Amino acid sequence: MLPDITTGSETELMKELDREYRDRSGLTERRHYSIFYSRIPPSPLMILGINPGGNPATWTMPAGADEFCSAWQHDYVDERYPIQAVMQPLLRKVLGIDDASLRRIPKTNMVFRRSQGVSKFQEQQSGMTMDTALKEAAPTLEKIVRRVSPKAIIFEGLDALAMFNRTFGTGALGSSLVEPVTTPNGRHRALIYSVHELRTSILPDPIVACALAHPSKYARRAEFQTAETDMIDRLASVGAILRAMGPSAGAT
């Protein structure tokens, strides 16, 4: 049964989701996993990546870190790392918002276990496969997505969209709503951007799913600008909602 998300504080809900995941996964150290990169308020938009970065053998959280973003901390505003350096300006431009409103956009991942890239996941998570970790995270992620109830999701990494549809979709992923954007990549062109209408088992209405090739790898490609241009138009109503909402009371 889903928790009553209409009562109690949001940070208490986040703590409860964290406890549930720890109980299910058996993980007790933050170096192995991460769930929250922002608060998880209802929002017309959310961001989903594949999994947290970092080597679980050496990763550490700063002493005294606010793990549940009680002051509306957001990784894209307050931290500095390659994906953040792309996503913060992208969201500002696409949605026409400032950082105070950006804090309203929840960010998490399909898998909560940490690795230095997908290729090292199994090695750095003691033999666990990414698919097994996806099933492990799914009950928690479902509650987060239901809580947010987004009209649109931006996926960081094309595999993130495939993982989401495999877990929560009600059918095969249909054709892209735009001509898929590709870029030279050796012998074959790499897909940069696609858009899909996605029906899920956990949300009442279809969502707009914008899938970006991994931002830290492809953001400097000229074709990435095509994705940006399309999202400015496609997510205009989402940006208008966020601007009308403004910053949340208590946001820094």
Tab-separated table of N, CA, C and O in Angstrom, residues 139-227:
chain	number	residue	atom	x	y	z
A	139	PRO	N	9.820	-0.310	-6.417
A	139	PRO	CA	8.746	0.067	-5.490
A	139	PRO	C	8.911	1.479	-4.927
A	139	PRO	O	7.924	2.210	-4.766
A	140	THR	N	10.159	1.864	-4.644
A	140	THR	CA	10.413	3.217	-4.143
A	140	THR	C	10.204	4.240	-5.246
A	140	THR	O	9.575	5.292	-5.032
A	141	LEU	N	10.713	3.954	-6.426
A	141	LEU	CA	10.565	4.879	-7.540
A	141	LEU	C	9.094	5.068	-7.897
A	141	LEU	O	8.663	6.183	-8.208
A	142	GLU	N	8.319	4.008	-7.835
A	142	GLU	CA	6.885	4.132	-8.122
A	142	GLU	C	6.225	5.135	-7.183
A	142	GLU	O	5.437	5.992	-7.614
A	143	LYS	N	6.548	5.065	-5.916
A	143	LYS	CA	5.953	5.991	-4.952
A	143	LYS	C	6.383	7.429	-5.214
A	143	LYS	O	5.596	8.368	-5.050
A	144	ILE	N	7.639	7.595	-5.631
A	144	ILE	CA	8.119	8.946	-5.945
A	144	ILE	C	7.390	9.496	-7.165
A	144	ILE	O	6.911	10.642	-7.153
A	145	VAL	N	7.276	8.694	-8.221
A	145	VAL	CA	6.627	9.167	-9.444
A	145	VAL	C	5.148	9.460	-9.183
A	145	VAL	O	4.603	10.466	-9.661
A	146	ARG	N	4.492	8.608	-8.419
A	146	ARG	CA	3.097	8.874	-8.078
A	146	ARG	C	2.978	10.177	-7.293
A	146	ARG	O	2.039	10.955	-7.490
A	147	ARG	N	3.892	10.395	-6.389
A	147	ARG	CA	3.898	11.619	-5.584
A	147	ARG	C	4.056	12.848	-6.479
A	147	ARG	O	3.332	13.826	-6.338
A	148	VAL	N	5.000	12.810	-7.397
A	148	VAL	CA	5.271	13.948	-8.283
A	148	VAL	C	4.143	14.132	-9.287
A	148	VAL	O	3.735	15.257	-9.589
A	149	SER	N	3.635	13.043	-9.849
A	149	SER	CA	2.558	13.054	-10.836
A	149	SER	C	2.878	13.985	-12.007
A	149	SER	O	2.126	14.912	-12.311
A	150	PRO	N	4.003	13.745	-12.690
A	150	PRO	CA	4.443	14.672	-13.742
A	150	PRO	C	3.613	14.567	-15.020
A	150	PRO	O	3.051	13.521	-15.334
A	151	LYS	N	3.576	15.672	-15.755
A	151	LYS	CA	3.014	15.675	-17.099
A	151	LYS	C	4.083	15.279	-18.119
A	151	LYS	O	3.769	14.828	-19.215
A	152	ALA	N	5.349	15.499	-17.759
A	152	ALA	CA	6.472	15.198	-18.649
A	152	ALA	C	7.659	14.739	-17.823
A	152	ALA	O	7.808	15.134	-16.653
A	153	ILE	N	8.490	13.910	-18.423
A	153	ILE	CA	9.735	13.456	-17.802
A	153	ILE	C	10.856	13.642	-18.816
A	153	ILE	O	10.712	13.268	-19.991
A	154	ILE	N	11.961	14.232	-18.373
A	154	ILE	CA	13.178	14.273	-19.175
A	154	ILE	C	14.088	13.154	-18.687
A	154	ILE	O	14.406	13.089	-17.491
A	155	PHE	N	14.483	12.285	-19.595
A	155	PHE	CA	15.348	11.160	-19.250
A	155	PHE	C	16.784	11.487	-19.636
A	155	PHE	O	17.069	11.816	-20.787
A	156	GLU	N	17.684	11.386	-18.673
A	156	GLU	CA	19.119	11.575	-18.902
A	156	GLU	C	19.706	10.220	-19.299
A	156	GLU	O	19.926	9.360	-18.451
A	157	GLY	N	19.919	10.046	-20.569
A	157	GLY	CA	20.381	8.754	-21.064
A	157	GLY	C	19.221	8.006	-21.689
A	157	GLY	O	18.164	7.837	-21.065
A	158	LEU	N	19.381	7.583	-22.930
A	158	LEU	CA	18.298	6.898	-23.629
A	158	LEU	C	17.917	5.591	-22.949
A	158	LEU	O	16.758	5.178	-22.986
A	159	ASP	N	18.878	4.951	-22.299
A	159	ASP	CA	18.574	3.706	-21.596
A	159	ASP	C	17.622	3.945	-20.427
A	159	ASP	O	16.871	3.041	-20.044
A	160	ALA	N	17.647	5.151	-19.841
A	160	ALA	CA	16.755	5.442	-18.730
A	160	ALA	C	15.301	5.351	-19.165
A	160	ALA	O	14.446	4.830	-18.433
A	161	LEU	N	14.994	5.855	-20.360
A	161	LEU	CA	13.628	5.745	-20.875
A	161	LEU	C	13.247	4.284	-21.088
A	161	LEU	O	12.136	3.862	-20.736
A	162	ALA	N	14.135	3.503	-21.684
A	162	ALA	CA	13.840	2.086	-21.909
A	162	ALA	C	13.599	1.368	-20.587
A	162	ALA	O	12.690	0.528	-20.479
A	163	MET	N	14.385	1.688	-19.577
A	163	MET	CA	14.221	1.068	-18.267
A	163	MET	C	12.881	1.452	-17.652
A	163	MET	O	12.181	0.616	-17.056
A	164	PHE	N	12.500	2.725	-17.798
A	164	PHE	CA	11.227	3.201	-17.243
A	164	PHE	C	10.060	2.492	-17.922
A	164	PHE	O	9.132	2.015	-17.263
A	165	ASN	N	10.104	2.408	-19.252
A	165	ASN	CA	9.000	1.776	-19.963
A	165	ASN	C	8.932	0.280	-19.665
A	165	ASN	O	7.839	-0.295	-19.556
A	166	ARG	N	10.080	-0.327	-19.502
A	166	ARG	CA	10.116	-1.753	-19.167
A	166	ARG	C	9.510	-2.009	-17.792
A	166	ARG	O	8.901	-3.051	-17.550
A	167	THR	N	9.661	-1.058	-16.892
A	167	THR	CA	9.199	-1.222	-15.514
A	167	THR	C	7.757	-0.781	-15.323
A	167	THR	O	6.981	-1.466	-14.639
A	168	PHE	N	7.378	0.339	-15.934
A	168	PHE	CA	6.066	0.931	-15.660
A	168	PHE	C	5.184	1.102	-16.896
A	168	PHE	O	4.009	1.438	-16.768
A	169	GLY	N	5.731	0.918	-18.088
A	169	GLY	CA	4.949	1.127	-19.294
A	169	GLY	C	3.905	0.053	-19.499
A	169	GLY	O	4.007	-1.068	-18.993
A	170	THR	N	2.866	0.378	-20.269
A	170	THR	CA	1.796	-0.574	-20.534
A	170	THR	C	1.900	-1.203	-21.922
A	170	THR	O	1.028	-1.977	-22.318
A	171	GLY	N	2.933	-0.872	-22.660
A	171	GLY	CA	3.114	-1.444	-23.991
A	171	GLY	C	4.478	-1.095	-24.546
A	171	GLY	O	5.284	-0.441	-23.887
A	172	ALA	N	4.720	-1.533	-25.760
A	172	ALA	CA	5.996	-1.232	-26.409
A	172	ALA	C	6.133	0.269	-26.630
A	172	ALA	O	5.141	0.982	-26.811
A	173	LEU	N	7.362	0.752	-26.584
A	173	LEU	CA	7.625	2.162	-26.823
A	173	LEU	C	7.354	2.467	-28.291
A	173	LEU	O	7.944	1.871	-29.181
A	174	GLY	N	6.458	3.398	-28.536
A	174	GLY	CA	6.085	3.713	-29.907
A	174	GLY	C	7.123	4.571	-30.606
A	174	GLY	O	8.177	4.902	-30.057
A	175	SER	N	6.819	4.945	-31.835
A	175	SER	CA	7.718	5.783	-32.616
A	175	SER	C	7.865	7.155	-31.969
A	175	SER	O	6.964	7.644	-31.279
A	176	SER	N	8.995	7.783	-32.244
A	176	SER	CA	9.242	9.123	-31.723
A	176	SER	C	8.269	10.107	-32.354
A	176	SER	O	7.922	10.008	-33.535
A	177	LEU	N	7.829	11.084	-31.562
A	177	LEU	CA	6.919	12.120	-32.044
A	177	LEU	C	7.637	13.144	-32.913
A	177	LEU	O	6.988	13.963	-33.566
A	178	VAL	N	8.955	13.129	-32.888
A	178	VAL	CA	9.758	13.984	-33.765
A	178	VAL	C	10.725	13.083	-34.529
A	178	VAL	O	10.986	11.947	-34.127
A	179	GLU	N	11.246	13.611	-35.620
A	179	GLU	CA	12.296	12.865	-36.315
A	179	GLU	C	13.463	12.689	-35.360
A	179	GLU	O	14.009	13.660	-34.847
A	180	PRO	N	13.845	11.448	-35.059
A	180	PRO	CA	14.925	11.241	-34.087
A	180	PRO	C	16.191	11.992	-34.499
A	180	PRO	O	16.577	11.970	-35.675
A	181	VAL	N	16.816	12.651	-33.538
A	181	VAL	CA	18.024	13.435	-33.792
A	181	VAL	C	19.232	12.544	-33.560
A	181	VAL	O	19.366	11.936	-32.490
A	182	THR	N	20.123	12.457	-34.544
A	182	THR	CA	21.305	11.613	-34.425
A	182	THR	C	22.570	12.432	-34.666
A	182	THR	O	22.521	13.555	-35.157
A	183	THR	N	23.715	11.833	-34.312
A	183	THR	CA	25.009	12.495	-34.479
A	183	THR	C	26.045	11.459	-34.910
A	183	THR	O	25.914	10.269	-34.567
A	184	PRO	N	27.075	11.859	-35.681
A	184	PRO	CA	28.122	10.897	-36.049
A	184	PRO	C	28.758	10.262	-34.826
A	184	PRO	O	29.019	10.930	-33.817
A	185	ASN	N	28.980	8.952	-34.916
A	185	ASN	CA	29.545	8.224	-33.782
A	185	ASN	C	30.232	6.964	-34.297
A	185	ASN	O	29.740	5.862	-34.134
A	186	GLY	N	31.395	7.151	-34.939
A	186	GLY	CA	32.089	5.998	-35.499
A	186	GLY	C	31.376	5.494	-36.741
A	186	GLY	O	30.933	6.262	-37.600
A	187	ARG	N	31.202	4.179	-36.857
A	187	ARG	CA	30.599	3.575	-38.048
A	187	ARG	C	29.101	3.827	-38.113
A	187	ARG	O	28.497	3.763	-39.174
A	188	HIS	N	28.491	4.074	-36.981
A	188	HIS	CA	27.044	4.258	-36.938
A	188	HIS	C	26.720	5.562	-36.216
A	188	HIS	O	27.432	5.981	-35.304
A	189	ARG	N	25.632	6.192	-36.605
A	189	ARG	CA	25.208	7.413	-35.939
A	189	ARG	C	24.576	7.078	-34.594
A	189	ARG	O	23.917	6.047	-34.440
A	190	ALA	N	24.790	7.952	-33.631
A	190	ALA	CA	24.228	7.768	-32.288
A	190	ALA	C	22.962	8.608	-32.151
A	190	ALA	O	22.887	9.734	-32.648
A	191	LEU	N	21.968	8.058	-31.490
A	191	LEU	CA	20.723	8.774	-31.233
A	191	LEU	C	20.955	9.811	-30.133
A	191	LEU	O	21.463	9.490	-29.061
A	192	ILE	N	20.584	11.052	-30.403
A	192	ILE	CA	20.759	12.147	-29.455
A	192	ILE	C	19.466	12.452	-28.700
A	192	ILE	O	19.478	12.741	-27.509
A	193	TYR	N	18.335	12.362	-29.411
A	193	TYR	CA	17.087	12.857	-28.825
A	193	TYR	C	15.898	12.196	-29.498
A	193	TYR	O	15.870	12.032	-30.719
A	194	SER	N	14.929	11.817	-28.683
A	194	SER	CA	13.641	11.351	-29.201
A	194	SER	C	12.564	11.725	-28.188
A	194	SER	O	12.850	12.017	-27.020
A	195	VAL	N	11.313	11.731	-28.650
A	195	VAL	CA	10.178	12.105	-27.796
A	195	VAL	C	9.080	11.072	-27.981
A	195	VAL	O	8.776	10.679	-29.124
A	196	HIS	N	8.476	10.661	-26.890
A	196	HIS	CA	7.436	9.636	-26.961
A	196	HIS	C	6.270	10.005	-26.060
A	196	HIS	O	6.456	10.620	-25.007
A	197	GLU	N	5.069	9.606	-26.476
A	197	GLU	CA	3.926	9.640	-25.568
A	197	GLU	C	3.898	8.301	-24.856
A	197	GLU	O	3.845	7.252	-25.496
A	198	LEU	N	3.954	8.360	-23.545
A	198	LEU	CA	4.151	7.141	-22.770
A	198	LEU	C	2.971	6.913	-21.831
A	198	LEU	O	2.610	7.790	-21.047
A	199	ARG	N	2.365	5.753	-21.955
A	199	ARG	CA	1.299	5.350	-21.032
A	199	ARG	C	1.892	4.398	-20.000
A	199	ARG	O	2.657	3.498	-20.354
A	200	THR	N	1.530	4.625	-18.742
A	200	THR	CA	2.110	3.842	-17.664
A	200	THR	C	1.026	3.219	-16.797
A	200	THR	O	-0.142	3.617	-16.847
A	201	SER	N	1.447	2.274	-15.988
A	201	SER	CA	0.527	1.634	-15.049
A	201	SER	C	0.406	2.406	-13.747
A	201	SER	O	-0.408	2.038	-12.893
A	202	ILE	N	1.176	3.482	-13.587
A	202	ILE	CA	1.216	4.175	-12.297
A	202	ILE	C	0.708	5.609	-12.354
A	202	ILE	O	0.573	6.246	-11.307
A	203	LEU	N	0.424	6.130	-13.548
A	203	LEU	CA	-0.108	7.474	-13.697
A	203	LEU	C	-1.389	7.412	-14.526
A	203	LEU	O	-1.487	6.618	-15.458
A	204	PRO	N	-2.366	8.268	-14.218
A	204	PRO	CA	-3.649	8.164	-14.916
A	204	PRO	C	-3.628	8.629	-16.356
A	204	PRO	O	-4.437	8.165	-17.172
A	205	ASP	N	-2.728	9.548	-16.691
A	205	ASP	CA	-2.697	10.123	-18.029
A	205	ASP	C	-1.362	9.836	-18.712
A	205	ASP	O	-0.342	9.644	-18.041
A	206	PRO	N	-1.336	9.828	-20.029
A	206	PRO	CA	-0.056	9.675	-20.740
A	206	PRO	C	0.886	10.822	-20.392
A	206	PRO	O	0.452	11.938	-20.076
A	207	ILE	N	2.174	10.560	-20.456
A	207	ILE	CA	3.173	11.593	-20.201
A	207	ILE	C	4.005	11.812	-21.457
A	207	ILE	O	4.110	10.927	-22.302
A	208	VAL	N	4.591	13.001	-21.552
A	208	VAL	CA	5.544	13.303	-22.601
A	208	VAL	C	6.922	12.878	-22.101
A	208	VAL	O	7.380	13.347	-21.052
A	209	ALA	N	7.566	11.977	-22.807
A	209	ALA	CA	8.879	11.461	-22.419
A	209	ALA	C	9.925	11.978	-23.392
A	209	ALA	O	9.934	11.597	-24.565
A	210	CYS	N	10.787	12.876	-22.909
A	210	CYS	CA	11.876	13.429	-23.718
A	210	CYS	C	13.161	12.710	-23.329
A	210	CYS	O	13.590	12.804	-22.177
A	211	ALA	N	13.752	11.996	-24.265
A	211	ALA	CA	14.942	11.200	-23.972
A	211	ALA	C	16.167	11.836	-24.606
A	211	ALA	O	16.218	12.035	-25.815
A	212	LEU	N	17.144	12.164	-23.769
A	212	LEU	CA	18.397	12.760	-24.213
A	212	LEU	C	19.523	11.732	-24.120
A	212	LEU	O	19.609	11.000	-23.136
A	213	ALA	N	20.391	11.692	-25.115
A	213	ALA	CA	21.627	10.928	-24.949
A	213	ALA	C	22.380	11.512	-23.766
A	213	ALA	O	22.189	12.677	-23.400
A	214	HIS	N	23.242	10.719	-23.175
A	214	HIS	CA	23.844	11.127	-21.905
A	214	HIS	C	24.429	12.536	-21.998
A	214	HIS	O	25.341	12.791	-22.791
A	215	PRO	N	23.899	13.492	-21.208
A	215	PRO	CA	24.306	14.892	-21.365
A	215	PRO	C	25.798	15.144	-21.214
A	215	PRO	O	26.354	15.997	-21.905
A	216	SER	N	26.451	14.416	-20.320
A	216	SER	CA	27.872	14.675	-20.102
A	216	SER	C	28.724	14.257	-21.297
A	216	SER	O	29.858	14.704	-21.449
A	217	LYS	N	28.189	13.420	-22.187
A	217	LYS	CA	28.942	12.939	-23.351
A	217	LYS	C	28.599	13.701	-24.626
A	217	LYS	O	29.469	13.966	-25.457
A	218	TYR	N	27.329	14.075	-24.789
A	218	TYR	CA	26.879	14.581	-26.081
A	218	TYR	C	26.435	16.045	-26.084
A	218	TYR	O	26.084	16.571	-27.139
A	219	ALA	N	26.451	16.712	-24.947
A	219	ALA	CA	25.868	18.057	-24.883
A	219	ALA	C	26.565	19.066	-25.782
A	219	ALA	O	25.956	20.062	-26.186
A	220	ARG	N	27.844	18.841	-26.109
A	220	ARG	CA	28.563	19.800	-26.942
A	220	ARG	C	28.362	19.552	-28.438
A	220	ARG	O	28.852	20.324	-29.253
A	221	ARG	N	27.658	18.498	-28.776
A	221	ARG	CA	27.380	18.240	-30.193
A	221	ARG	C	26.357	19.257	-30.707
A	221	ARG	O	25.407	19.617	-30.005
A	222	ALA	N	26.526	19.684	-31.950
A	222	ALA	CA	25.605	20.649	-32.540
A	222	ALA	C	24.173	20.117	-32.542
A	222	ALA	O	23.215	20.880	-32.356
A	223	GLU	N	24.027	18.800	-32.719
A	223	GLU	CA	22.687	18.213	-32.779
A	223	GLU	C	21.938	18.335	-31.453
A	223	GLU	O	20.705	18.275	-31.420
A	224	PHE	N	22.682	18.500	-30.374
A	224	PHE	CA	22.031	18.647	-29.066
A	224	PHE	C	21.169	19.907	-29.042
A	224	PHE	O	20.159	19.961	-28.333
A	225	GLN	N	21.562	20.928	-29.825
A	225	GLN	CA	20.785	22.157	-29.876
A	225	GLN	C	19.408	21.927	-30.498
A	225	GLN	O	18.444	22.627	-30.169
A	226	THR	N	19.310	20.956	-31.396
A	226	THR	CA	18.015	20.618	-31.985
A	226	THR	C	17.065	20.108	-30.910
A	226	THR	O	15.870	20.443	-30.896
A	227	ALA	N	17.589	19.287	-30.012
A	227	ALA	CA	16.777	18.794	-28.906
A	227	ALA	C	16.309	19.951	-28.029
A	227	ALA	O	15.138	20.020	-27.624
